Short mmCIF file of C-alpha atoms in Angstrom, two decimals:
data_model
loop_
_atom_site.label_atom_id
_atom_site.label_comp_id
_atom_site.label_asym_id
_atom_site.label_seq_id
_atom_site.Cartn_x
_atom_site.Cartn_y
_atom_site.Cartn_z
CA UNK A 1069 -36.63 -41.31 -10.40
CA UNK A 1070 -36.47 -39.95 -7.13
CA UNK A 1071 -37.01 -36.13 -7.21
CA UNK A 1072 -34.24 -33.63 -4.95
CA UNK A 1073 -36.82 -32.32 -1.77
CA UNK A 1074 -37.36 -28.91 -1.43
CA UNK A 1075 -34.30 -28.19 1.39
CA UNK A 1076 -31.46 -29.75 -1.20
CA UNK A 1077 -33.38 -27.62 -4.09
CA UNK A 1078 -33.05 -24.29 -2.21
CA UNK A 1079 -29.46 -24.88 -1.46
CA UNK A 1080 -28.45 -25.35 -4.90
CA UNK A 1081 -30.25 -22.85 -6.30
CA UNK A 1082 -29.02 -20.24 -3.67
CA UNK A 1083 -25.20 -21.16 -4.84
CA UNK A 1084 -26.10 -20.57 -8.48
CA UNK A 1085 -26.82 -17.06 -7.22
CA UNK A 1086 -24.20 -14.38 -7.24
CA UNK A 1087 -22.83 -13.18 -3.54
CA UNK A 1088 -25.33 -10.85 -2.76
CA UNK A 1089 -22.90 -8.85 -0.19
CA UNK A 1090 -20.26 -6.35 -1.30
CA UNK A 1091 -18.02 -7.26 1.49
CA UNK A 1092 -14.28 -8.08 -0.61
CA UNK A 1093 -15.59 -4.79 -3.12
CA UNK A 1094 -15.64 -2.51 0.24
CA UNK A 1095 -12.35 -4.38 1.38
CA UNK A 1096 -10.77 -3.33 -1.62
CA UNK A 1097 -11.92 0.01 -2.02
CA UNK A 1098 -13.89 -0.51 -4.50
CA UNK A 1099 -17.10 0.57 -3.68
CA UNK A 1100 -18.58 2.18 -1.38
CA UNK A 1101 -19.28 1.18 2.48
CA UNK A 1102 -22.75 0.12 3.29
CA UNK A 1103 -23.14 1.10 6.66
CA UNK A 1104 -22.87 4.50 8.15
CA UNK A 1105 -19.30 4.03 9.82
CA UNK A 1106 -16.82 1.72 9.48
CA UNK A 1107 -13.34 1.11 11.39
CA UNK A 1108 -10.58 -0.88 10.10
CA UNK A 1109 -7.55 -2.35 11.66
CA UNK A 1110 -4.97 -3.14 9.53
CA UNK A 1111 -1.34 -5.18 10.63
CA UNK A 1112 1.04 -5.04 7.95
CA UNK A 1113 4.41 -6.38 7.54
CA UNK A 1114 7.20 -5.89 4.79
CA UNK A 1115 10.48 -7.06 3.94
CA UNK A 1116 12.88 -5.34 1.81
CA UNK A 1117 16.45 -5.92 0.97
CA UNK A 1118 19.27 -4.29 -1.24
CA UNK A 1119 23.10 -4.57 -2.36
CA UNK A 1120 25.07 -1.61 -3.16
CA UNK A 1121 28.28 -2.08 -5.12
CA UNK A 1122 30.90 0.68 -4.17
CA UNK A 1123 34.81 0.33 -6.09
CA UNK A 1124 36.99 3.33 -4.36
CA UNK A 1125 33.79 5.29 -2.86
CA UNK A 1126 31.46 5.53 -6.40
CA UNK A 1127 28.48 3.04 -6.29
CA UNK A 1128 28.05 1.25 -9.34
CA UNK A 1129 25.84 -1.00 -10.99
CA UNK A 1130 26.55 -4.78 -9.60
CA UNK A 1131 28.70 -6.16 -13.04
CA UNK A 1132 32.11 -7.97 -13.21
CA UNK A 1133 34.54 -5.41 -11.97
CA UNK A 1134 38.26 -5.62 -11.22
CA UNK A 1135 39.85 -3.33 -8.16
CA UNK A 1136 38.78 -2.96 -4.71
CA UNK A 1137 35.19 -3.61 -4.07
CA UNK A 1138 33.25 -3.08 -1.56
CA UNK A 1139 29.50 -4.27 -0.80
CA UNK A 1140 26.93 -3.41 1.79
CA UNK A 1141 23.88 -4.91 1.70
CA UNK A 1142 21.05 -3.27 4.26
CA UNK A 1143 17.49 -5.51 4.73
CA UNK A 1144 14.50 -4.10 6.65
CA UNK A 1145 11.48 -5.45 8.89
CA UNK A 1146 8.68 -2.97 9.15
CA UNK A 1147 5.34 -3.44 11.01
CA UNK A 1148 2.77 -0.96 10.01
CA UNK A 1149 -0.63 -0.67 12.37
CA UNK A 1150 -2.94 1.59 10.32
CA UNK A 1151 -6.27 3.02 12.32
CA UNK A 1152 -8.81 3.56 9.56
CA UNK A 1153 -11.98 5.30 10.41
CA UNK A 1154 -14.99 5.88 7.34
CA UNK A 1155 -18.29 7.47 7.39
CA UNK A 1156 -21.22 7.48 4.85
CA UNK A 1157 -22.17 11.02 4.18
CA UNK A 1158 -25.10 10.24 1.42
CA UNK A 1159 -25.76 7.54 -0.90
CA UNK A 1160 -23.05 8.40 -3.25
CA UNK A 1161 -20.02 9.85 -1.00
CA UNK A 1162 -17.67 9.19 1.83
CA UNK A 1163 -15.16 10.24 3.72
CA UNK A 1164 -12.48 8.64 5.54
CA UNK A 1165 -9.31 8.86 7.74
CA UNK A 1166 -6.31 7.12 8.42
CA UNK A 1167 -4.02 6.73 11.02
CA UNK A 1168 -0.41 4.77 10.87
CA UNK A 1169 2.12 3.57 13.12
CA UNK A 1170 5.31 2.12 11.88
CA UNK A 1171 8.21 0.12 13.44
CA UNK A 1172 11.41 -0.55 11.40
CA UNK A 1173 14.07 -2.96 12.16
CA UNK A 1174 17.01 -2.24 10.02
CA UNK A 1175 20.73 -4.61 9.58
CA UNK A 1176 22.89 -3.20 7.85
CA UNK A 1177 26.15 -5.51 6.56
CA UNK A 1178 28.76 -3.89 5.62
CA UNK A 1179 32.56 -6.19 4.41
CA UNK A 1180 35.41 -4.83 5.19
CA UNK A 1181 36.91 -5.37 1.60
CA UNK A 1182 37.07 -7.44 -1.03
CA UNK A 1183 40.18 -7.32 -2.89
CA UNK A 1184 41.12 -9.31 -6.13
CA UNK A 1185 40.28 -12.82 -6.02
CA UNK A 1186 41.15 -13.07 -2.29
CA UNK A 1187 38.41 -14.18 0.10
CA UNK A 1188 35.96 -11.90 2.02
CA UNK A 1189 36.96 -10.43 5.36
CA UNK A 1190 34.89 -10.15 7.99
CA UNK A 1191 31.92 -7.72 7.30
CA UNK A 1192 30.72 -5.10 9.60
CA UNK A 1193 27.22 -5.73 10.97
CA UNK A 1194 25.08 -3.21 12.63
CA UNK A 1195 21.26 -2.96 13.47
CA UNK A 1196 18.73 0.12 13.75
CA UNK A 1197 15.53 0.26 15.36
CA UNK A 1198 12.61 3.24 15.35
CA UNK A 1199 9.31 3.95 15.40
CA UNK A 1200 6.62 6.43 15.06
CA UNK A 1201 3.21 7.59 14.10
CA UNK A 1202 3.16 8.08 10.18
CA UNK A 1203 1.50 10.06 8.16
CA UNK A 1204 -2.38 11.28 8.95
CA UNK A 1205 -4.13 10.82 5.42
CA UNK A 1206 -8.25 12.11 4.75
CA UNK A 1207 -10.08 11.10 1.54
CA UNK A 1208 -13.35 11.66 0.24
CA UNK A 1209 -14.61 9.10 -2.37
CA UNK A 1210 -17.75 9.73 -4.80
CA UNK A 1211 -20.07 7.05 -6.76
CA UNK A 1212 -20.00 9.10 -10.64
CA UNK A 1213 -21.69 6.25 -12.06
CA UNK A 1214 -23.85 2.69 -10.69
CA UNK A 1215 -23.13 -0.54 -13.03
CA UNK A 1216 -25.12 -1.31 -15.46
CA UNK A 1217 -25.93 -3.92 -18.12
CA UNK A 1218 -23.56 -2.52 -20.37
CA UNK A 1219 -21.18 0.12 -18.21
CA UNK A 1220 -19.23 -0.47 -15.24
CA UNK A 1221 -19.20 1.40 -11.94
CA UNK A 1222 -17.08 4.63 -11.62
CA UNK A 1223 -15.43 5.74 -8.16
CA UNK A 1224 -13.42 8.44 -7.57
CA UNK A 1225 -11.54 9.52 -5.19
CA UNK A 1226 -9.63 12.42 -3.61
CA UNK A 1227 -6.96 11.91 -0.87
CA UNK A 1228 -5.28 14.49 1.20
CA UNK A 1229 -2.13 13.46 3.23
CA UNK A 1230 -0.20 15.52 5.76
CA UNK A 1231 3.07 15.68 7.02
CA UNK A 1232 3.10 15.10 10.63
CA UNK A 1233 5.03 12.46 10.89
CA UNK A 1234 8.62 12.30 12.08
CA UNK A 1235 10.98 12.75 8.81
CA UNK A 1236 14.60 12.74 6.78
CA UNK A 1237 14.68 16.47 7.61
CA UNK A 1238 14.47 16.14 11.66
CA UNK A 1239 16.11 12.35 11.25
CA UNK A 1240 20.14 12.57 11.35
CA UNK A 1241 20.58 8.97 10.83
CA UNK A 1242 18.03 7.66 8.22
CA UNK A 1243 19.47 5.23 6.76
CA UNK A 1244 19.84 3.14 10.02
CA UNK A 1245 16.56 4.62 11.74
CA UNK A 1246 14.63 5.16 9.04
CA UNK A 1247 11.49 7.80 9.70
CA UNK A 1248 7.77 6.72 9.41
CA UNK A 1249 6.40 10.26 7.80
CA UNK A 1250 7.04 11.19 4.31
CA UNK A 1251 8.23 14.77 4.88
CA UNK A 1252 5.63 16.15 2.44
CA UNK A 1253 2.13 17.38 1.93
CA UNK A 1254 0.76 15.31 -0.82
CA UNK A 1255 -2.84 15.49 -2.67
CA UNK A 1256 -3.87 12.48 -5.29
CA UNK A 1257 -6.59 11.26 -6.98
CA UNK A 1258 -7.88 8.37 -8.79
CA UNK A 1259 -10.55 6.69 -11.01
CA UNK A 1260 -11.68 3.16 -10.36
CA UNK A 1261 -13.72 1.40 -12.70
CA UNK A 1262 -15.75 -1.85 -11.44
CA UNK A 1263 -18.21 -4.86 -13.52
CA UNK A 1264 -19.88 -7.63 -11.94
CA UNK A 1265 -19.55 -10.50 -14.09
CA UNK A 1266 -20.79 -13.15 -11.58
CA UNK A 1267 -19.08 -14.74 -9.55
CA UNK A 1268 -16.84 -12.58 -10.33
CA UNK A 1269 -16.06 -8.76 -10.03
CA UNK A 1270 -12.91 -7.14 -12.19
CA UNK A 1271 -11.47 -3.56 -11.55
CA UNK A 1272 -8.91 -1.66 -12.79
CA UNK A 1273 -7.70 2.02 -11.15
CA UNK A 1274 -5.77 4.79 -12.40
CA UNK A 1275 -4.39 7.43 -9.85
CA UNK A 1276 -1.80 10.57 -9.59
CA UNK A 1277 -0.36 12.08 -7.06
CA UNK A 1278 1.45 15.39 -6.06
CA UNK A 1279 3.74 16.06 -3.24
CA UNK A 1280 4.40 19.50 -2.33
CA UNK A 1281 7.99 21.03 -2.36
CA UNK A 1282 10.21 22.20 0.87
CA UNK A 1283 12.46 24.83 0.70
CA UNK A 1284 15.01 25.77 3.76
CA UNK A 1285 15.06 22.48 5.46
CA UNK A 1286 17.97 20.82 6.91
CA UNK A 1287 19.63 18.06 5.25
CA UNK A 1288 21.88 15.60 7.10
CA UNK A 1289 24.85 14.11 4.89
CA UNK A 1290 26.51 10.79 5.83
CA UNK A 1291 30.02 12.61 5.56
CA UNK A 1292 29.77 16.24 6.32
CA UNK A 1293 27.82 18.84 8.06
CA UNK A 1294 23.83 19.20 7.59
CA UNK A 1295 22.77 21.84 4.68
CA UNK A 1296 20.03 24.11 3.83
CA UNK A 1297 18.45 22.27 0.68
CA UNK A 1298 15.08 23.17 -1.48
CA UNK A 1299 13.86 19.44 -2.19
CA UNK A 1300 11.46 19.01 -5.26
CA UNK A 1301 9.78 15.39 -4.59
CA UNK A 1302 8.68 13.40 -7.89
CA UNK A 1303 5.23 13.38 -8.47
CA UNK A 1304 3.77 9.54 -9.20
CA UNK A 1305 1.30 7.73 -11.38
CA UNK A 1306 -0.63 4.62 -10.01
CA UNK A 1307 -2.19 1.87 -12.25
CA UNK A 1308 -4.00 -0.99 -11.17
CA UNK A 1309 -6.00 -4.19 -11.98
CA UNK A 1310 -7.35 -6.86 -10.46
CA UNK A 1311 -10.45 -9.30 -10.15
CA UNK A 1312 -12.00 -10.65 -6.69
CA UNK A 1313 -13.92 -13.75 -6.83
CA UNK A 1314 -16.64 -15.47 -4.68
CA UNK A 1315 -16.66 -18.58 -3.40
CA UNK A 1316 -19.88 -18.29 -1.90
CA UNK A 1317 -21.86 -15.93 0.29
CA UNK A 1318 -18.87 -15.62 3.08
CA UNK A 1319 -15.33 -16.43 1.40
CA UNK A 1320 -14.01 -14.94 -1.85
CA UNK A 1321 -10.45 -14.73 -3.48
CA UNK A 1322 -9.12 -11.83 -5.06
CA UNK A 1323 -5.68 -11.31 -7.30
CA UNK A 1324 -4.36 -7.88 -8.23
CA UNK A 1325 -1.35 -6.32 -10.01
CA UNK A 1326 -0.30 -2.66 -9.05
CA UNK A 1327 2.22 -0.44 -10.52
CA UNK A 1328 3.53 2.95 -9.51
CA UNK A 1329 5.86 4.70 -11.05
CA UNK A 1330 7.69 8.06 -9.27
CA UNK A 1331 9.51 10.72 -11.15
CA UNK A 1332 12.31 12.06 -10.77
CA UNK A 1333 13.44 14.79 -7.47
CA UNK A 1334 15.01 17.78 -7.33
CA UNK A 1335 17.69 19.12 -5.06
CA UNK A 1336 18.41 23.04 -4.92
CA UNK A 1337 16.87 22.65 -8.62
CA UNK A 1338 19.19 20.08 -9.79
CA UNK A 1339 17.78 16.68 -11.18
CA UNK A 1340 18.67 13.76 -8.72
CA UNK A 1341 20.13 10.81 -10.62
CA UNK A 1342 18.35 7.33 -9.90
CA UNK A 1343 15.74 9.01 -7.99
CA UNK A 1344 12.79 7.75 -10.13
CA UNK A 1345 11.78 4.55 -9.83
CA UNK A 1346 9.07 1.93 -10.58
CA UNK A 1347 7.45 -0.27 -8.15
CA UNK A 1348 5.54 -3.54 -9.74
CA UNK A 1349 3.83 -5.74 -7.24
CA UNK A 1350 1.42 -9.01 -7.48
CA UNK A 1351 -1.38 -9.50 -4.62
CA UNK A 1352 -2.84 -12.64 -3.27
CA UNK A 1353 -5.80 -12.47 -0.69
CA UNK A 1354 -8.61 -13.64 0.74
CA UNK A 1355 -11.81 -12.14 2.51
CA UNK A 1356 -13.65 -13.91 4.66
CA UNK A 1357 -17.18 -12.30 6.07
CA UNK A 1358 -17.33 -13.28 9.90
CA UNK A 1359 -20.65 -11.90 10.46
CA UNK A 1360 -22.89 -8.96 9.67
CA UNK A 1361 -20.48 -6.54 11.34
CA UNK A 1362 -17.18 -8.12 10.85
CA UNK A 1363 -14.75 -9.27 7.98
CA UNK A 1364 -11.11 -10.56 7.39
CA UNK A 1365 -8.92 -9.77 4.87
CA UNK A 1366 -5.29 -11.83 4.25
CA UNK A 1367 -3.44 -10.73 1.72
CA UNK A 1368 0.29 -11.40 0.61
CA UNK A 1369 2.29 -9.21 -2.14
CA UNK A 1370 5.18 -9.94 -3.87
CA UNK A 1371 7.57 -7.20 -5.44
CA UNK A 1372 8.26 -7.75 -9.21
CA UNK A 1373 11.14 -4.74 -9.43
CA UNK A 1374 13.53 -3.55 -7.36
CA UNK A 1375 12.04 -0.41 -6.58
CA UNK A 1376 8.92 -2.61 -4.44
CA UNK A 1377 9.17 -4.02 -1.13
CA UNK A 1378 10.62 -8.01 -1.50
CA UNK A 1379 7.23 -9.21 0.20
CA UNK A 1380 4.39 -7.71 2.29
CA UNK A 1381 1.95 -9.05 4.15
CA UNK A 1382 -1.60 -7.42 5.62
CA UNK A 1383 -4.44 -8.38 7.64
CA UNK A 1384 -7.43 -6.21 7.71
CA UNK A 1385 -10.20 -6.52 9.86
CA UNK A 1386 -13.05 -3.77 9.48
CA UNK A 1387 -16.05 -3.59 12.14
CA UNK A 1388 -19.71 -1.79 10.61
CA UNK A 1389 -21.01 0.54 12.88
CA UNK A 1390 -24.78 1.64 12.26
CA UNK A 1391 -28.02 0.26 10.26
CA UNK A 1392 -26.78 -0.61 7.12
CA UNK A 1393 -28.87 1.54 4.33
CA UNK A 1394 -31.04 -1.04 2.20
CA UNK A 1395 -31.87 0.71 -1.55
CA UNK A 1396 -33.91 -0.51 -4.20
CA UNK A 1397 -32.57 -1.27 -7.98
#
């Protein structure tokens, strides 16, 4: 029997090995960067789309009803460009910034009635278009605990985001131009849990989140004058869980479910009805290590409630900067 030479032997036995690169664990946040800076591109783009009922002016919840009924239905395009810029401040922490710019397309259709059983009439169509730098966001992130045998890896994390993008308060029209900044200071933070189990690496994350209140600023109605308002936002609770898997040294797959769920706001101290909500989404993706200084990620997400984006999709492409830091087990 003829016996495999030495070349063939080295290849298989280098595929039995698990990926000895963290590249899809730093793509997903998971872990920690390995060089001293890193800067990310991400292109993102998401599709959403709704129908609003309305019988006599009152929106209602789309079931058989008899009268006049009218439906507008409103879909949006958005391309987000986010500038992402991390840095390795020891072995166990770093800190990063990020910087977004958003463009929406928005068509809103609008029928001009709908009145027994008598057909449709022509519906009323319009489009909106804006654009603007987001949000500026800074985190710091913290190893608490290296895997081991029988523990996983903890991360956390703390996240500061301000409000400096343009918002619903300075924004007459947001429904049709809708505004890329949140409107609020928010501060989060999260726990993520990580276990090689080769080839494969699960995680699962828990987060919160607080936005800050604003009191005095203007409101602008649809029909009527703009108002001083106090707005309350709902704070939010994120859960996630996922598992990345590699191929080999360059190419893995990873799958994730996330879940967020927002409580509800506050208007001049008054509860606002159907303002909580509960996004579910489902991730697909890919990484794909181009090189010692380069990677791409693909992912696509699909929205499992109505309260999540229909589909989204994002490329990320991060460049290491520096030595990368080498440490003994």
């Amino acid at each position: 029997q003829q016996k495999p030479n030495d070349e063939s032997g080295g290849v298989l036995k280098n595929q039995e090995k698990p990926p000895e690169n963290n590249t899809a664990q730093q793509q997903l946040g998971i872990s920690l960067i390995s060089n001293k800076f890193v800067f990310e591109v991400t292109q993102s783009y998401l599709h959403s789309s709704s129908n609003q009922l309305f019988i006599d002016g009152f929106g209602l919840i789309p079931i058989l009803v008899v009268g006049n009924v009218s439906v507008e239905r409103i879909r949006r395009d958005t391309f987000v460009s986010t500038m992402a810029l991390r840095y390795k401040i020891s072995r166990n922490a770093q800190a990063e910034v990020r910087v977004p710019y958003q463009y929406t397309i928005t068509r809103q259709s609008t029928p001009t009635g709908i009145t027994g059983n008598s057909s449709v009439s022509p519906s009323k169509d319009a489009m909106g278009y804006s654009g603007g730098f987001g949000d500026v966001s800074v985190g710091l992130n913290y190893s608490l605990m290296n895997e081991g045998l029988n523990h996983p890896a903890l991360l956390g994390g703390l996240n500061f985001k301000g409000r400096n993008g343009r918002d619903v308060f300075t924004t007459p029209d947001a429904a049709m131009h809708p505004p890329p900044g949140s409107g609020f200071f928010s501060v989060g933070g999260s726990l993520t849990a990580s276990k090689t189990t080769a080839p494969a690496i699960v995680y699962g994350s828990i987060g919160y989140n607080h936005a800050f209140p604003r009191n005095n600023v203007v409101l602008y109605r649809a029909n009527g004058p703009p108002v001083l308002v106090n707005f309350e936002p709902g704070d939010s609770f994120n859960l996630s869980a996922g598992m990345t898997i590699s191929l080999n040294y360059s190419f893995a797959l990873n799958f994730s479910y996330s879940q967020s769920v927002s409580l509800s706001s506050y208007l001049n101290g008054r509860q606002l009805g159907n303002s909580a909500a509960d996004a579910i989404m489902m991730r697909i993706g890919a990484t794909w290590r181009l090189g010692v200084k380069s990677s791409i990620d693909v992912g696509t997400t699909f929205g499992l409630t109505p309260d999540a984006p229909n589909f989204r999709l994002d490329v990320r492409v991060p460049w290491n900067i520096g030595a990368q830091e080498h440490h003994d087990d």
